[in-house]
Amino acid sequence: ETGVTQSPTHLIKTRGQQVTLRCSSQSGHNTVSWYQQALGQGPQFIFQYYREEENGRGNFPPRFSGLQFPNYSSELNVNALELDDSALYLCASSLAVGLTQVTQYFGPGTRLTVL
Amino acid sequence: DQQVKQNSPSLSVQEGRISILNCDYTNSMFDYFLWYKKYPAEGPTFLISISSIKDKNEDGRFTVFLNKSAKHLSLHIVPSQPGDSAVYFCAASALRQNFVFGPGTRLSVLP
């Protein structure tokens, strides 16, 4: 059984650019959630995908978007990058039965720096 | 407005003693709570959870207590070990949907 993996591990972009982050879910999981963790803070929920559809969204603007693929891997896309987007982006996968999730398991994260 | 609060940014404990990490929440709809541990350069690792129908859950050295009337939970680690040194996050959810995390408490266990 493989765990949650994320790529790349580190990324440097400039303001206004676009970025795509990738996540492979743990085997058997059908739900993926994305979080943004700024320095010194806890993870902030961005959105969740269940069976390839968005299933909940936090307080993030539309320039944060995502996809979930049939193999349950996922992408997070951020357009028009701003300096405040610099953070650790965490992906978490879980098994949801109906609306109920079992515990989320996190990947190691992608550290995004926006200059 | 923070729905999940961890008011102690850091905590130092001697090896072998008890570590008590605290968490408060404001949303009365939360019915499922978790604790995660995070080492540098790694994602958070699940430790233990508790449902609102219980007031205590144990797993080895880790025990979580829930006081629903006070909207407070705590994580007890006994005995504390140097390998427990990490940042601990409390998280809460309603109906096990979107999880809300606290800001974390950095635990240092001194040999």
PDB file of C-alpha atoms in Angstrom:
ATOM      1  CA  GLU A   1       0.000   0.000   0.000  1.00  0.00           C
ATOM      2  CA  THR A   2       1.556   3.302  -1.069  1.00  0.00           C
ATOM      3  CA  GLY A   3       1.077   6.516   0.844  1.00  0.00           C
ATOM      4  CA  VAL A   4       0.121   9.963  -0.407  1.00  0.00           C
ATOM      5  CA  THR A   5       2.745  11.494  -2.671  1.00  0.00           C
ATOM      6  CA  GLN A   6       3.051  15.058  -3.957  1.00  0.00           C
ATOM      7  CA  SER A   7       5.116  16.716  -6.658  1.00  0.00           C
ATOM      8  CA  PRO A   8       7.137  18.811  -6.916  1.00  0.00           C
ATOM      9  CA  THR A   9       8.609  19.164  -3.425  1.00  0.00           C
ATOM     10  CA  HIS A  10       9.662  22.765  -3.950  1.00  0.00           C
ATOM     11  CA  LEU A  11       8.697  25.383  -6.515  1.00  0.00           C
ATOM     12  CA  ILE A  12       9.605  29.023  -7.105  1.00  0.00           C
ATOM     13  CA  LYS A  13       7.356  31.231  -9.218  1.00  0.00           C
ATOM     14  CA  THR A  14       6.929  34.952  -9.807  1.00  0.00           C
ATOM     15  CA  ARG A  15       3.844  37.077  -9.292  1.00  0.00           C
ATOM     16  CA  GLY A  16       1.213  36.677 -11.997  1.00  0.00           C
ATOM     17  CA  GLN A  17       2.369  33.229 -13.077  1.00  0.00           C
ATOM     18  CA  GLN A  18       0.306  30.053 -12.901  1.00  0.00           C
ATOM     19  CA  VAL A  19       1.236  26.853 -11.061  1.00  0.00           C
ATOM     20  CA  THR A  20       0.021  23.239 -11.023  1.00  0.00           C
ATOM     21  CA  LEU A  21       0.675  20.972  -8.058  1.00  0.00           C
ATOM     22  CA  ARG A  22       0.085  17.215  -8.173  1.00  0.00           C
ATOM     23  CA  CYS A  23      -1.009  14.601  -5.696  1.00  0.00           C
ATOM     24  CA  SER A  24      -1.351  10.825  -5.827  1.00  0.00           C
ATOM     25  CA  SER A  25      -3.841   9.468  -3.306  1.00  0.00           C
ATOM     26  CA  GLN A  26      -3.261   6.530  -1.028  1.00  0.00           C
ATOM     27  CA  SER A  27      -4.400   3.265  -2.590  1.00  0.00           C
ATOM     28  CA  GLY A  28      -8.125   2.631  -2.026  1.00  0.00           C
ATOM     29  CA  HIS A  29      -8.968   6.247  -1.200  1.00  0.00           C
ATOM     30  CA  ASN A  30     -11.639   8.081  -3.196  1.00  0.00           C
ATOM     31  CA  THR A  31     -11.474  11.576  -1.698  1.00  0.00           C
ATOM     32  CA  VAL A  32      -8.730  14.174  -1.867  1.00  0.00           C
ATOM     33  CA  SER A  33      -8.511  17.470  -0.013  1.00  0.00           C
ATOM     34  CA  TRP A  34      -6.091  20.328  -0.511  1.00  0.00           C
ATOM     35  CA  TYR A  35      -4.818  22.602   2.256  1.00  0.00           C
ATOM     36  CA  GLN A  36      -2.648  25.702   2.371  1.00  0.00           C
ATOM     37  CA  GLN A  37      -0.347  26.038   5.365  1.00  0.00           C
ATOM     38  CA  ALA A  38       1.264  29.430   5.839  1.00  0.00           C
ATOM     39  CA  LEU A  39       4.260  29.759   8.113  1.00  0.00           C
ATOM     40  CA  GLY A  40       3.308  29.417  11.773  1.00  0.00           C
ATOM     41  CA  GLN A  41      -0.303  28.518  11.040  1.00  0.00           C
ATOM     42  CA  GLY A  42      -2.372  25.377  10.783  1.00  0.00           C
ATOM     43  CA  PRO A  43      -3.497  23.955   7.447  1.00  0.00           C
ATOM     44  CA  GLN A  44      -6.346  25.939   5.867  1.00  0.00           C
ATOM     45  CA  PHE A  45      -8.880  23.969   3.837  1.00  0.00           C
ATOM     46  CA  ILE A  46      -8.942  24.934   0.140  1.00  0.00           C
ATOM     47  CA  PHE A  47     -11.313  22.354  -1.389  1.00  0.00           C
ATOM     48  CA  GLN A  48     -12.140  18.696  -1.545  1.00  0.00           C
ATOM     49  CA  TYR A  49     -12.846  16.347  -4.439  1.00  0.00           C
ATOM     50  CA  TYR A  50     -14.937  13.210  -4.208  1.00  0.00           C
ATOM     51  CA  ARG A  51     -15.357  10.960  -7.249  1.00  0.00           C
ATOM     52  CA  GLU A  52     -13.961  13.647  -9.554  1.00  0.00           C
ATOM     53  CA  GLU A  53     -16.330  16.421  -8.398  1.00  0.00           C
ATOM     54  CA  GLU A  54     -15.698  19.321  -6.053  1.00  0.00           C
ATOM     55  CA  ASN A  55     -17.348  18.476  -2.759  1.00  0.00           C
ATOM     56  CA  GLY A  56     -16.701  21.454  -0.528  1.00  0.00           C
ATOM     57  CA  ARG A  57     -14.638  24.606  -0.690  1.00  0.00           C
ATOM     58  CA  GLY A  58     -13.001  26.855   1.870  1.00  0.00           C
ATOM     59  CA  ASN A  59     -12.581  30.608   1.747  1.00  0.00           C
ATOM     60  CA  PHE A  60     -10.288  30.752  -1.285  1.00  0.00           C
ATOM     61  CA  PRO A  61     -10.832  32.765  -4.502  1.00  0.00           C
ATOM     62  CA  PRO A  62     -11.749  31.135  -7.844  1.00  0.00           C
ATOM     63  CA  ARG A  63      -8.150  31.410  -9.088  1.00  0.00           C
ATOM     64  CA  PHE A  64      -7.592  28.314  -6.921  1.00  0.00           C
ATOM     65  CA  SER A  65      -9.014  25.399  -8.874  1.00  0.00           C
ATOM     66  CA  GLY A  66      -8.583  21.675  -8.958  1.00  0.00           C
ATOM     67  CA  LEU A  67      -9.160  18.385 -10.683  1.00  0.00           C
ATOM     68  CA  GLN A  68      -9.514  14.804  -9.573  1.00  0.00           C
ATOM     69  CA  PHE A  69      -8.838  12.061 -12.096  1.00  0.00           C
ATOM     70  CA  PRO A  70     -10.456   8.613 -12.456  1.00  0.00           C
ATOM     71  CA  ASN A  71      -7.482   7.043 -10.654  1.00  0.00           C
ATOM     72  CA  TYR A  72      -8.201   9.501  -7.794  1.00  0.00           C
ATOM     73  CA  SER A  73      -4.991  11.465  -8.292  1.00  0.00           C
ATOM     74  CA  SER A  74      -5.478  15.212  -8.180  1.00  0.00           C
ATOM     75  CA  GLU A  75      -4.154  18.588  -9.273  1.00  0.00           C
ATOM     76  CA  LEU A  76      -4.289  21.994  -7.636  1.00  0.00           C
ATOM     77  CA  ASN A  77      -4.017  24.938 -10.020  1.00  0.00           C
ATOM     78  CA  VAL A  78      -3.399  28.488  -8.914  1.00  0.00           C
ATOM     79  CA  ASN A  79      -3.638  31.329 -11.445  1.00  0.00           C
ATOM     80  CA  ALA A  80      -2.337  34.888 -11.176  1.00  0.00           C
ATOM     81  CA  LEU A  81      -0.026  34.059  -8.298  1.00  0.00           C
ATOM     82  CA  GLU A  82       0.312  36.585  -5.486  1.00  0.00           C
ATOM     83  CA  LEU A  83       3.053  36.953  -2.906  1.00  0.00           C
ATOM     84  CA  ASP A  84       0.663  35.737  -0.164  1.00  0.00           C
ATOM     85  CA  ASP A  85       0.265  32.435  -2.001  1.00  0.00           C
ATOM     86  CA  SER A  86       3.707  31.462  -0.720  1.00  0.00           C
ATOM     87  CA  ALA A  87       3.017  28.519   1.565  1.00  0.00           C
ATOM     88  CA  LEU A  88       3.199  24.762   2.022  1.00  0.00           C
ATOM     89  CA  TYR A  89       0.429  23.074   0.032  1.00  0.00           C
ATOM     90  CA  LEU A  90      -0.745  19.800   1.505  1.00  0.00           C
ATOM     91  CA  CYS A  91      -2.797  17.101  -0.120  1.00  0.00           C
ATOM     92  CA  ALA A  92      -4.748  14.637   2.026  1.00  0.00           C
ATOM     93  CA  SER A  93      -6.572  11.538   0.878  1.00  0.00           C
ATOM     94  CA  SER A  94      -9.284   9.605   2.616  1.00  0.00           C
ATOM     95  CA  LEU A  95     -11.934   7.006   2.042  1.00  0.00           C
ATOM     96  CA  ALA A  96     -15.432   8.467   2.085  1.00  0.00           C
ATOM     97  CA  VAL A  97     -18.513   6.331   2.439  1.00  0.00           C
ATOM     98  CA  GLY A  98     -21.374   8.558   1.426  1.00  0.00           C
ATOM     99  CA  LEU A  99     -20.705  11.888   3.101  1.00  0.00           C
ATOM    100  CA  THR A 100     -18.638  10.398   5.911  1.00  0.00           C
ATOM    101  CA  GLN A 101     -14.866  10.388   5.646  1.00  0.00           C
ATOM    102  CA  VAL A 102     -12.560   8.099   7.455  1.00  0.00           C
ATOM    103  CA  THR A 103      -9.347   9.756   8.667  1.00  0.00           C
ATOM    104  CA  GLN A 104      -7.352  11.869   6.218  1.00  0.00           C
ATOM    105  CA  TYR A 105      -3.764  10.942   5.434  1.00  0.00           C
ATOM    106  CA  PHE A 106      -1.431  13.694   4.322  1.00  0.00           C
ATOM    107  CA  GLY A 107       1.340  13.879   1.786  1.00  0.00           C
ATOM    108  CA  PRO A 108       4.641  15.636   2.528  1.00  0.00           C
ATOM    109  CA  GLY A 109       3.533  18.853   0.817  1.00  0.00           C
ATOM    110  CA  THR A 110       4.818  21.177  -1.895  1.00  0.00           C
ATOM    111  CA  ARG A 111       6.617  24.311  -0.740  1.00  0.00           C
ATOM    112  CA  LEU A 112       5.640  27.171  -3.091  1.00  0.00           C
ATOM    113  CA  THR A 113       7.560  30.428  -3.038  1.00  0.00           C
ATOM    114  CA  VAL A 114       6.206  33.393  -5.008  1.00  0.00           C
ATOM    115  CA  LEU A 115       8.698  36.188  -5.699  1.00  0.00           C
TER     116      LEU A 115
ATOM    117  CA  ASP B   1     -12.619  34.122  13.328  1.00  0.00           C
ATOM    118  CA  GLN B   2     -10.704  31.015  14.401  1.00  0.00           C
ATOM    119  CA  GLN B   3     -13.082  28.123  15.007  1.00  0.00           C
ATOM    120  CA  VAL B   4     -10.323  25.925  16.455  1.00  0.00           C
ATOM    121  CA  LYS B   5      -7.830  27.429  18.869  1.00  0.00           C
ATOM    122  CA  GLN B   6      -4.624  26.155  20.398  1.00  0.00           C
ATOM    123  CA  ASN B   7      -3.639  28.908  22.757  1.00  0.00           C
ATOM    124  CA  SER B   8      -0.198  27.578  23.661  1.00  0.00           C
ATOM    125  CA  PRO B   9       2.209  28.061  20.750  1.00  0.00           C
ATOM    126  CA  SER B  10       4.835  25.951  22.520  1.00  0.00           C
ATOM    127  CA  LEU B  11       5.294  23.528  25.405  1.00  0.00           C
ATOM    128  CA  SER B  12       8.413  22.004  26.975  1.00  0.00           C
ATOM    129  CA  VAL B  13       8.258  18.817  29.019  1.00  0.00           C
ATOM    130  CA  GLN B  14      10.868  16.589  30.639  1.00  0.00           C
ATOM    131  CA  GLU B  15      11.273  13.096  29.202  1.00  0.00           C
ATOM    132  CA  GLY B  16       9.102  10.588  31.085  1.00  0.00           C
ATOM    133  CA  ARG B  17       6.624  13.181  32.314  1.00  0.00           C
ATOM    134  CA  ILE B  18       3.141  13.875  30.998  1.00  0.00           C
ATOM    135  CA  SER B  19       2.535  16.255  28.090  1.00  0.00           C
ATOM    136  CA  ILE B  20      -0.872  17.922  27.956  1.00  0.00           C
ATOM    137  CA  LEU B  21      -1.849  19.777  24.794  1.00  0.00           C
ATOM    138  CA  ASN B  22      -5.063  21.764  24.778  1.00  0.00           C
ATOM    139  CA  CYS B  23      -7.542  22.749  22.094  1.00  0.00           C
ATOM    140  CA  ASP B  24     -10.729  24.843  22.192  1.00  0.00           C
ATOM    141  CA  TYR B  25     -13.418  25.157  19.553  1.00  0.00           C
ATOM    142  CA  THR B  26     -16.323  27.483  18.981  1.00  0.00           C
ATOM    143  CA  ASN B  27     -18.560  25.690  16.480  1.00  0.00           C
ATOM    144  CA  SER B  28     -21.132  23.566  18.321  1.00  0.00           C
ATOM    145  CA  MET B  29     -21.751  21.592  15.108  1.00  0.00           C
ATOM    146  CA  PHE B  30     -18.319  19.949  15.338  1.00  0.00           C
ATOM    147  CA  ASP B  31     -18.764  16.304  16.236  1.00  0.00           C
ATOM    148  CA  TYR B  32     -15.461  14.674  15.296  1.00  0.00           C
ATOM    149  CA  PHE B  33     -12.011  15.681  16.460  1.00  0.00           C
ATOM    150  CA  LEU B  34      -8.516  14.567  15.553  1.00  0.00           C
ATOM    151  CA  TRP B  35      -4.939  15.183  16.606  1.00  0.00           C
ATOM    152  CA  TYR B  36      -2.094  15.233  14.115  1.00  0.00           C
ATOM    153  CA  LYS B  37       1.650  15.383  14.669  1.00  0.00           C
ATOM    154  CA  LYS B  38       3.941  17.117  12.204  1.00  0.00           C
ATOM    155  CA  TYR B  39       7.695  16.846  11.868  1.00  0.00           C
ATOM    156  CA  PRO B  40       9.633  19.378   9.735  1.00  0.00           C
ATOM    157  CA  ALA B  41       9.558  18.630   5.995  1.00  0.00           C
ATOM    158  CA  GLU B  42       6.790  16.041   6.436  1.00  0.00           C
ATOM    159  CA  GLY B  43       3.014  16.176   6.173  1.00  0.00           C
ATOM    160  CA  PRO B  44       0.870  15.879   9.315  1.00  0.00           C
ATOM    161  CA  THR B  45       0.558  12.325  10.651  1.00  0.00           C
ATOM    162  CA  PHE B  46      -2.712  11.152  12.200  1.00  0.00           C
ATOM    163  CA  LEU B  47      -2.431  10.325  15.909  1.00  0.00           C
ATOM    164  CA  ILE B  48      -5.826   9.793  17.457  1.00  0.00           C
ATOM    165  CA  SER B  49      -9.442  10.824  17.033  1.00  0.00           C
ATOM    166  CA  ILE B  50     -12.577  11.096  19.110  1.00  0.00           C
ATOM    167  CA  SER B  51     -16.248  11.298  18.279  1.00  0.00           C
ATOM    168  CA  SER B  52     -18.568  13.585  20.219  1.00  0.00           C
ATOM    169  CA  ILE B  53     -20.460  10.588  21.587  1.00  0.00           C
ATOM    170  CA  LYS B  54     -17.387   9.762  23.695  1.00  0.00           C
ATOM    171  CA  ASP B  55     -15.459  11.746  26.267  1.00  0.00           C
ATOM    172  CA  LYS B  56     -12.225   9.752  26.172  1.00  0.00           C
ATOM    173  CA  ASN B  57     -10.247   7.688  23.692  1.00  0.00           C
ATOM    174  CA  GLU B  58      -6.939   5.929  24.332  1.00  0.00           C
ATOM    175  CA  ASP B  59      -4.293   4.546  22.028  1.00  0.00           C
ATOM    176  CA  GLY B  60      -1.113   3.436  23.742  1.00  0.00           C
ATOM    177  CA  ARG B  61       0.639   6.457  25.247  1.00  0.00           C
ATOM    178  CA  PHE B  62      -1.907   8.867  23.735  1.00  0.00           C
ATOM    179  CA  THR B  63      -5.254   9.752  25.303  1.00  0.00           C
ATOM    180  CA  VAL B  64      -7.686  12.370  24.055  1.00  0.00           C
ATOM    181  CA  PHE B  65     -10.311  13.859  26.372  1.00  0.00           C
ATOM    182  CA  LEU B  66     -13.365  15.739  25.133  1.00  0.00           C
ATOM    183  CA  ASN B  67     -15.447  18.131  27.245  1.00  0.00           C
ATOM    184  CA  LYS B  68     -18.372  19.069  25.009  1.00  0.00           C
ATOM    185  CA  SER B  69     -19.952  21.524  27.418  1.00  0.00           C
ATOM    186  CA  ALA B  70     -16.700  23.488  27.596  1.00  0.00           C
ATOM    187  CA  LYS B  71     -15.954  22.946  23.885  1.00  0.00           C
ATOM    188  CA  HIS B  72     -12.509  21.771  24.928  1.00  0.00           C
ATOM    189  CA  LEU B  73     -10.326  18.802  24.156  1.00  0.00           C
ATOM    190  CA  SER B  74      -6.902  17.785  25.296  1.00  0.00           C
ATOM    191  CA  LEU B  75      -4.244  15.314  24.250  1.00  0.00           C
ATOM    192  CA  HIS B  76      -2.253  13.574  26.971  1.00  0.00           C
ATOM    193  CA  ILE B  77       1.035  11.848  26.163  1.00  0.00           C
ATOM    194  CA  VAL B  78       2.365   9.577  28.908  1.00  0.00           C
ATOM    195  CA  PRO B  79       5.259   9.033  29.218  1.00  0.00           C
ATOM    196  CA  SER B  80       6.682  11.710  26.919  1.00  0.00           C
ATOM    197  CA  GLN B  81       9.653  10.697  24.780  1.00  0.00           C
ATOM    198  CA  PRO B  82      12.165  12.841  22.840  1.00  0.00           C
ATOM    199  CA  GLY B  83      10.734  11.456  19.583  1.00  0.00           C
ATOM    200  CA  ASP B  84       7.423  13.103  20.488  1.00  0.00           C
ATOM    201  CA  SER B  85       8.991  16.519  19.846  1.00  0.00           C
ATOM    202  CA  ALA B  86       6.957  17.938  16.965  1.00  0.00           C
ATOM    203  CA  VAL B  87       4.133  20.363  16.167  1.00  0.00           C
ATOM    204  CA  TYR B  88       0.730  19.034  17.214  1.00  0.00           C
ATOM    205  CA  PHE B  89      -2.435  20.130  15.421  1.00  0.00           C
ATOM    206  CA  CYS B  90      -5.970  19.764  16.666  1.00  0.00           C
ATOM    207  CA  ALA B  91      -8.629  19.436  13.931  1.00  0.00           C
ATOM    208  CA  ALA B  92     -12.408  19.373  14.047  1.00  0.00           C
ATOM    209  CA  SER B  93     -15.213  18.585  11.637  1.00  0.00           C
ATOM    210  CA  ALA B  94     -18.968  18.376  11.400  1.00  0.00           C
ATOM    211  CA  LEU B  95     -20.241  15.065  10.017  1.00  0.00           C
ATOM    212  CA  ARG B  96     -16.638  14.140   9.153  1.00  0.00           C
ATOM    213  CA  GLN B  97     -16.644  16.559   6.268  1.00  0.00           C
ATOM    214  CA  ASN B  98     -14.288  19.502   5.856  1.00  0.00           C
ATOM    215  CA  PHE B  99     -11.692  19.562   8.623  1.00  0.00           C
ATOM    216  CA  VAL B 100     -10.772  22.787  10.422  1.00  0.00           C
ATOM    217  CA  PHE B 101      -7.291  22.903  11.936  1.00  0.00           C
ATOM    218  CA  GLY B 102      -5.912  24.867  14.844  1.00  0.00           C
ATOM    219  CA  PRO B 103      -2.626  26.795  14.561  1.00  0.00           C
ATOM    220  CA  GLY B 104      -0.594  24.094  16.302  1.00  0.00           C
ATOM    221  CA  THR B 105       1.458  23.693  19.469  1.00  0.00           C
ATOM    222  CA  ARG B 106       5.179  22.940  19.303  1.00  0.00           C
ATOM    223  CA  LEU B 107       6.085  20.281  21.857  1.00  0.00           C
ATOM    224  CA  SER B 108       9.685  19.882  22.969  1.00  0.00           C
ATOM    225  CA  VAL B 109      10.508  16.852  25.093  1.00  0.00           C
ATOM    226  CA  LEU B 110      13.793  17.388  26.891  1.00  0.00           C
ATOM    227  CA  PRO B 111      16.058  14.420  27.651  1.00  0.00           C
TER     228      PRO B 111
END
